[in-house]
């Protein structure tokens, strides 16, 4: 039997696979991860609890996109979690690439 956390992990992995075409060769240099909650030290520009964060590649460290499971589950009340995870990840990939989210997924809305 799959736990909620495992199902959420699978959802993030499946969603990340959709960005393979958008990221091209950079796909291999991006780590996608899930953490239950964000650290208690929010970034200065963050207002409220973040649903995800993106860190660009730095030196030998790959770019990283982390989706926070519990805040997403809370925010998804009344919305399909798959839709919210997709939207959050589109925004993070767009930040990573420095493009508008519509360039990452023109059909997102």
CSV table of C-alpha atoms in Angstrom, one decimal:
chain,number,residue,atom,x,y,z
A,1,UNK,CA,0.0,0.0,0.0
A,2,UNK,CA,1.3,3.4,-1.0
A,3,UNK,CA,1.5,6.1,1.7
A,4,UNK,CA,0.5,9.7,1.0
A,5,UNK,CA,4.1,10.8,1.1
A,6,UNK,CA,5.1,8.1,-1.5
A,7,UNK,CA,2.1,9.1,-3.7
A,8,UNK,CA,3.2,12.7,-3.5
A,9,UNK,CA,6.8,11.8,-4.4
A,10,UNK,CA,5.5,9.8,-7.4
A,11,UNK,CA,3.4,12.8,-8.5
A,12,UNK,CA,6.5,15.1,-8.4
A,13,UNK,CA,8.6,12.6,-10.3
A,14,UNK,CA,5.9,12.2,-13.0
A,15,UNK,CA,5.5,16.0,-13.3
A,16,UNK,CA,9.3,16.5,-13.5
A,17,UNK,CA,9.4,14.0,-16.4
A,18,UNK,CA,7.1,16.4,-18.4
A,19,UNK,CA,9.8,19.1,-18.3
A,20,UNK,CA,12.4,16.9,-20.1
A,21,UNK,CA,11.6,18.5,-23.4
A,22,UNK,CA,11.6,22.0,-22.0
A,23,UNK,CA,14.9,21.6,-20.2
A,24,UNK,CA,16.7,19.8,-23.0
A,25,UNK,CA,20.3,18.9,-22.1
A,26,UNK,CA,19.9,20.8,-18.8
A,27,UNK,CA,17.5,18.0,-17.7
A,28,UNK,CA,20.4,15.9,-16.3
A,29,UNK,CA,21.7,18.8,-14.4
A,30,UNK,CA,18.6,19.5,-12.4
A,31,UNK,CA,17.6,17.7,-9.2
A,32,UNK,CA,14.0,17.5,-8.3
A,33,UNK,CA,13.2,16.7,-4.7
A,34,UNK,CA,10.4,16.6,-2.1
A,35,UNK,CA,10.7,17.7,1.5
A,36,UNK,CA,7.8,17.6,4.0
A,37,UNK,CA,8.2,21.2,5.0
A,38,UNK,CA,10.4,24.2,4.2
A,39,UNK,CA,13.2,25.2,6.5
A,40,UNK,CA,12.2,27.7,9.2
A,41,UNK,CA,14.4,30.4,7.6
A,42,UNK,CA,12.4,31.8,4.8
A,43,UNK,CA,14.1,33.8,2.1
A,44,UNK,CA,13.7,37.5,2.4
A,45,UNK,CA,11.4,37.8,-0.6
A,46,UNK,CA,9.1,35.0,0.5
A,47,UNK,CA,5.7,35.9,1.9
A,48,UNK,CA,4.1,33.2,3.8
A,49,UNK,CA,4.9,29.5,3.5
A,50,UNK,CA,6.6,28.6,0.2
A,51,UNK,CA,5.2,25.6,-1.8
A,52,UNK,CA,8.6,25.1,-3.5
A,53,UNK,CA,12.0,26.6,-3.9
A,54,UNK,CA,14.6,26.7,-6.7
A,55,UNK,CA,18.3,26.9,-6.4
A,56,UNK,CA,20.4,27.6,-9.5
A,57,UNK,CA,23.5,25.5,-10.2
A,58,UNK,CA,26.5,26.7,-8.3
A,59,UNK,CA,30.0,25.3,-9.0
A,60,UNK,CA,29.8,21.5,-8.9
A,61,UNK,CA,26.2,21.6,-7.4
A,62,UNK,CA,23.4,21.0,-9.8
A,63,UNK,CA,20.3,23.2,-10.0
A,64,UNK,CA,17.7,22.0,-7.6
A,65,UNK,CA,13.9,22.3,-7.3
A,66,UNK,CA,12.3,21.3,-4.1
A,67,UNK,CA,8.6,20.9,-3.6
A,68,UNK,CA,7.3,21.0,-0.1
A,69,UNK,CA,4.7,18.3,0.4
A,70,UNK,CA,2.7,19.5,3.4
A,71,UNK,CA,2.3,23.1,2.3
A,72,UNK,CA,1.2,21.9,-1.1
A,73,UNK,CA,-1.3,19.5,0.4
A,74,UNK,CA,-2.7,22.2,2.6
A,75,UNK,CA,-3.0,24.7,-0.3
A,76,UNK,CA,-4.5,22.0,-2.6
A,77,UNK,CA,-7.7,21.8,-0.5
A,78,UNK,CA,-10.5,22.0,-3.1
A,79,UNK,CA,-8.0,21.7,-6.0
A,80,UNK,CA,-6.6,18.5,-7.5
A,81,UNK,CA,-3.1,18.1,-6.0
A,82,UNK,CA,-1.8,17.1,-9.5
A,83,UNK,CA,-2.8,20.5,-10.9
A,84,UNK,CA,-1.2,22.5,-8.0
A,85,UNK,CA,2.0,20.4,-8.2
A,86,UNK,CA,2.2,21.0,-11.9
A,87,UNK,CA,1.6,24.8,-11.5
A,88,UNK,CA,4.2,25.1,-8.8
A,89,UNK,CA,6.8,23.1,-10.8
A,90,UNK,CA,6.1,25.2,-13.9
A,91,UNK,CA,6.8,28.3,-11.9
A,92,UNK,CA,10.0,26.9,-10.5
A,93,UNK,CA,11.3,25.7,-13.9
A,94,UNK,CA,10.5,29.1,-15.4
A,95,UNK,CA,12.5,30.7,-12.6
A,96,UNK,CA,15.4,28.4,-13.3
A,97,UNK,CA,15.3,29.1,-17.0
A,98,UNK,CA,14.6,32.8,-16.6
A,99,UNK,CA,11.5,32.7,-18.8
A,100,UNK,CA,7.8,33.3,-18.4
A,101,UNK,CA,5.9,30.3,-17.1
A,102,UNK,CA,3.8,30.3,-20.3
A,103,UNK,CA,7.0,29.4,-22.2
A,104,UNK,CA,7.4,26.3,-20.0
A,105,UNK,CA,3.8,25.2,-20.4
A,106,UNK,CA,1.7,27.3,-22.8
A,107,UNK,CA,-1.4,25.2,-22.0
A,108,UNK,CA,-1.2,25.5,-18.2
A,109,UNK,CA,-4.3,27.7,-17.7
